Structures are given as structure tokens and as C-alpha cells.
Short mmCIF file of C-alpha atoms and ligand atoms in Angstrom, two decimals:
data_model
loop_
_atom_site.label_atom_id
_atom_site.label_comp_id
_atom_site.label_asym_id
_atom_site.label_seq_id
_atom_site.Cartn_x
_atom_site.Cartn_y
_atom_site.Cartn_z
CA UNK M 1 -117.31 -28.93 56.70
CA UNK M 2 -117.01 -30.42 53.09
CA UNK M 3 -113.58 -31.89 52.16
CA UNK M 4 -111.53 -29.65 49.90
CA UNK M 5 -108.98 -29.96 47.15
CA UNK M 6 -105.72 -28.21 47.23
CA UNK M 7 -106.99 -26.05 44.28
CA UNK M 8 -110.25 -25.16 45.36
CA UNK M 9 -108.53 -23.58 48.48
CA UNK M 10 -106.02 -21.71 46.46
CA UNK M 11 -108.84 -20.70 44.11
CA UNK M 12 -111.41 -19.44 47.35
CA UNK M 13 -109.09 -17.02 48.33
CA UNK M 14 -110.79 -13.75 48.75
CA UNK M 15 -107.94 -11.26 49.78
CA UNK M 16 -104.86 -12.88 48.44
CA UNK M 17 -103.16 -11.83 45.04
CA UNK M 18 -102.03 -14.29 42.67
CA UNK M 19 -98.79 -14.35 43.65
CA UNK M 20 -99.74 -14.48 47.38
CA UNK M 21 -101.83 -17.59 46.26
CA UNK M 22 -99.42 -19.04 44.31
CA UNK M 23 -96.82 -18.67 46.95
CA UNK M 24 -99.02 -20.19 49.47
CA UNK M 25 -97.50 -23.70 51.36
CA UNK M 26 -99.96 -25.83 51.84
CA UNK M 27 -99.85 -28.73 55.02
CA UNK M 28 -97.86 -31.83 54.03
CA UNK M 29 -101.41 -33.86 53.08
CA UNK M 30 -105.18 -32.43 53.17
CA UNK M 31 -106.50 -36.12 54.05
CA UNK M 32 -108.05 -34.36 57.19
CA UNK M 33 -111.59 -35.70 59.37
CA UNK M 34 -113.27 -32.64 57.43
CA UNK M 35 -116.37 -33.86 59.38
CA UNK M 36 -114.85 -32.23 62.62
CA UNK M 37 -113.72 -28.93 60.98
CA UNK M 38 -115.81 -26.03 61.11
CA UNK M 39 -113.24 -24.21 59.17
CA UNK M 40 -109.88 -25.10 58.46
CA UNK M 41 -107.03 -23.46 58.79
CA UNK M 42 -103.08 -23.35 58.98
CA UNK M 43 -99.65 -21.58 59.46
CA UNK M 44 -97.38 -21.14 56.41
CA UNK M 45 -93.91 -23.15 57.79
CA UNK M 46 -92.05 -20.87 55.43
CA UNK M 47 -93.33 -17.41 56.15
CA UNK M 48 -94.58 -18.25 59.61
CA UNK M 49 -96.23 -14.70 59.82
CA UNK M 50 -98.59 -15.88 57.63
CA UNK M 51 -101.88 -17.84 58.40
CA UNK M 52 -104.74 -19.33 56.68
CA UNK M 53 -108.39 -20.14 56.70
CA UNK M 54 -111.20 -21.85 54.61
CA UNK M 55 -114.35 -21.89 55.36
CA UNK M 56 -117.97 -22.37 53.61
CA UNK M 57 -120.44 -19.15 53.33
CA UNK M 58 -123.76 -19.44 51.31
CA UNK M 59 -122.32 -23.42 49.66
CA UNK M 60 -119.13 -20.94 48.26
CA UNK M 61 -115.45 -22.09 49.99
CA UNK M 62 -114.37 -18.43 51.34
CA UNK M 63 -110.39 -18.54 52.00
CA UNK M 64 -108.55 -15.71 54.16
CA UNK M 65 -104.94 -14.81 54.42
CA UNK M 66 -103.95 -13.83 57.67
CA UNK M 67 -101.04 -12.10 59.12
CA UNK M 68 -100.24 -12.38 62.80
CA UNK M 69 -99.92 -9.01 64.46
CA UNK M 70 -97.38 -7.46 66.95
CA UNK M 71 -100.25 -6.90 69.41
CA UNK M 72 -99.49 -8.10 73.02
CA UNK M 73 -101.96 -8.12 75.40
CA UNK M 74 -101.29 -8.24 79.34
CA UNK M 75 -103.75 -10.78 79.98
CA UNK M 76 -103.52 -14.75 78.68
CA UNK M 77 -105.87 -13.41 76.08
CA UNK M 78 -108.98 -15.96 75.08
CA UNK M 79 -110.12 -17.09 71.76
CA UNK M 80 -112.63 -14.67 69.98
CA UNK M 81 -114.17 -17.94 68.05
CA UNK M 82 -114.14 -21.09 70.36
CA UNK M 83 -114.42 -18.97 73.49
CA UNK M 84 -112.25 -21.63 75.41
CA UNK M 85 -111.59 -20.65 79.06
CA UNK M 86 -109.07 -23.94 79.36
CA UNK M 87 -107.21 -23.31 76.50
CA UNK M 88 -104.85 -25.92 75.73
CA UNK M 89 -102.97 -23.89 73.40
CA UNK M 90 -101.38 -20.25 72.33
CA UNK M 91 -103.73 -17.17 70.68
CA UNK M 92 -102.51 -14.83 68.42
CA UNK M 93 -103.46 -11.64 67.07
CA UNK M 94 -104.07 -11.85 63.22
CA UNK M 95 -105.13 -9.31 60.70
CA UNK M 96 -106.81 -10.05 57.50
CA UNK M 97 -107.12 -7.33 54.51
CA UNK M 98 -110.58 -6.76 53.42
CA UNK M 99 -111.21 -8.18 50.13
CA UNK M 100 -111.45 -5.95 46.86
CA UNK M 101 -110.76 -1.87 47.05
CA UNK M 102 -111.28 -1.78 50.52
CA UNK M 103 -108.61 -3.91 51.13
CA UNK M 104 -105.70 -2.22 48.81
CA UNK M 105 -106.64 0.90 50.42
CA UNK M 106 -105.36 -0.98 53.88
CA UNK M 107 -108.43 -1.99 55.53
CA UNK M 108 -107.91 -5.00 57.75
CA UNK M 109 -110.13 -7.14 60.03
CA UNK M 110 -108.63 -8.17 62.60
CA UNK M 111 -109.39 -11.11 65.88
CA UNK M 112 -107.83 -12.91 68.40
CA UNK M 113 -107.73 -17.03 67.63
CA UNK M 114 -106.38 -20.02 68.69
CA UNK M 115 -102.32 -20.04 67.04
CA UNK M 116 -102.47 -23.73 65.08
CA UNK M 117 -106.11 -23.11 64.98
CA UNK M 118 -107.09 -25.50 67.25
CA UNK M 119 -110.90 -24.14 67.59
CA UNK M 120 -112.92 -27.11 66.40
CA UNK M 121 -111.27 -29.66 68.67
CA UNK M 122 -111.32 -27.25 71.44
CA UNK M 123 -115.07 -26.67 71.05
CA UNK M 124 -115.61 -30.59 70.47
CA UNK M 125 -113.85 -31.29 74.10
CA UNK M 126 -116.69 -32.08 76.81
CA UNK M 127 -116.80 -29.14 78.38
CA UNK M 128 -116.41 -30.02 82.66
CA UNK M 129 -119.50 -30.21 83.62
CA UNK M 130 -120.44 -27.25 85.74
CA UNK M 131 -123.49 -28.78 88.09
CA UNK M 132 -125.82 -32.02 88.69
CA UNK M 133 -128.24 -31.96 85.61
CA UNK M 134 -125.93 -29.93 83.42
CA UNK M 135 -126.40 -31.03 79.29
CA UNK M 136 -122.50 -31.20 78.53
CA UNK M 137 -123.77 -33.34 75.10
CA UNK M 138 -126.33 -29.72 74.98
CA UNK M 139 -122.97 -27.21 75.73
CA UNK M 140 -120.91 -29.02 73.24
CA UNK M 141 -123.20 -28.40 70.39
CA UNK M 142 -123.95 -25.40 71.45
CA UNK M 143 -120.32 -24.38 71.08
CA UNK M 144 -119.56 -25.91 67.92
CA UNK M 145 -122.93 -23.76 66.75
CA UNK M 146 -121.29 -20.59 68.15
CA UNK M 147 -117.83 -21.32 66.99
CA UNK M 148 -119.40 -21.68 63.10
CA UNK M 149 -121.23 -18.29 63.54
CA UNK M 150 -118.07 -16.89 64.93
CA UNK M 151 -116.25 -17.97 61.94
CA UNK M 152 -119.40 -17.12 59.41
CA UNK M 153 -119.35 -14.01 60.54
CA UNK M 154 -115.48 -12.69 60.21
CA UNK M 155 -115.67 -14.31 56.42
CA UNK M 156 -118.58 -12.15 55.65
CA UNK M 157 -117.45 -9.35 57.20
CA UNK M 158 -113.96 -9.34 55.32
CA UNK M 159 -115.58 -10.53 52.46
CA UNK M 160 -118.59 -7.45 52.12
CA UNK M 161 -116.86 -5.46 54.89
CA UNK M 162 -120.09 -5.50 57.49
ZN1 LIG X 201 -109.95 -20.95 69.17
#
């Protein structure tokens, strides 16, 4: 994804108030390999309920605050966006309020994803491959494509609600 400034995250955010977005911590330093994001995101360390995520829809940086849900499942659940069977790391349960009326009334969108948000280095891992012939280079953009419609399609839906 394109790099970001501090304030262009804190000004994308699409279901945050002003003091929610003022309030926000950001990570120590934003000099990140944007070229290996397909969205970014990251835990508040002071209210580590919170979450949050940035991504690009239509050329417009969409950002999403998240808040991690009591929901347990009984199963190692699996991430809804990089679909990693070996995860190397924790999911969580987050819910994020719709933007605009919908969301003051309490709507929320909710999905299962990787706890740091770890989903565009898991997707970038070569996947094992599975048989002689097998296109790992093939898989692994294929799951980098699937992870960005994954996360495409959550900001549009809590951004328009469909
Ligand atoms: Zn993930």
C-alpha cells in the first residue's frame, strides 16, 4: 500500500469521534516496508482493547477502530482475511461500529483476524508446497490478492454498510 503520515491516518478515520481520534496512540515510528502491507494495522498499548486499521478504497485512506470482543470460540479459530491454516500467531474477535447513523445507533461489523495483525506477512510466507508441479510463486499471489479483497471488502462494508 502507499506510505502514510501520522495525520492522514488520524484524519481517514471513518467510525472514530474526535476525541477517539485524538486519543489514538500511534506505534513508536511509521517508517514501515509499506510495499508489503496490504493494510496496516495496530493495537493501542494504552487501551489494549482497542485496535486499528488503514487501508486504501477507491485512492481514499479508509481507517477503522476496532474493539476486541469477549467472543471465545472452542476451536483455534482461523483468520477471516489471510486464511492461514499455520498460523504463527493469536486471532481475535474484533468489532468495528459502522460509520455515520448506523453506527451511533450500535451497528457493528464484526471478523475474526490475526491479533498484531500479522496478515500480510502471513500471506507473503511460501505457502508448503502441496504436490510436484504446484505454483507456490502462483498461491502466494493469489493470497495476497484474496487477503486485499478480504480487507476491501470489510472497509466498504463498514463504511456504506453492504
Ligand atoms: Zn490474518
Amino acid at each position: 500500500m502507499l506510505p502514510l503520515t501520522e495525520n492522514q491516518i488520524r484524519d481517514s478515520f471513518i467510525n472514530a469521534s474526535l476525541r477517539e481520534r485524538k486519543n489514538i496512540t500511534f506505534p513508536p515510528s511509521l517508517d514501515l516496508a509499506w510495499d508489503d502491507l496490504d493494510y496496516f494495522g495496530w493495537r493501542d498499548r494504552k487501551l489494549p482493547e482497542l485496535g486499528y486499521l488503514v487501508g486504501w478504497l477507491d485512492d481514499v485512506p479508509v481507517g477503522i477502530m476496532l474493539r476486541r470482543t469477549e467472543a471465545r470460540t472452542r476451536t483455534r479459530p482461523q483468520c477471516s482475511w489471510c486464511e492461514d491454516v499455520h498460523l504463527p500467531n493469536d486471532v481475535e474477535f474484533f468489532g468495528a461500529k459502522r460509520a455515520g447513523a448506523a453506527g451511533r445507533n450500535g451497528d457493528t461489523v464484526g471478523t475474526l483476524i490475526c491479533s498484531e495483525f500479522q496478515c500480510s506477512a502471513n500471506v507473503r510466507k511460501r505457502p508448503p508446497t502441496a504436490y510436484v508441479g504446484f505454483d507456490v510463486e502462483a498461491a502466494r499471489l493469489q493470497r495476497i490478492e484474496t487477503l486485499r479483497q478480504h480487507v476491501a471488502n470489510f472497509l466498504r462494508n463498514v463504511r456504506d454498510g453492504s
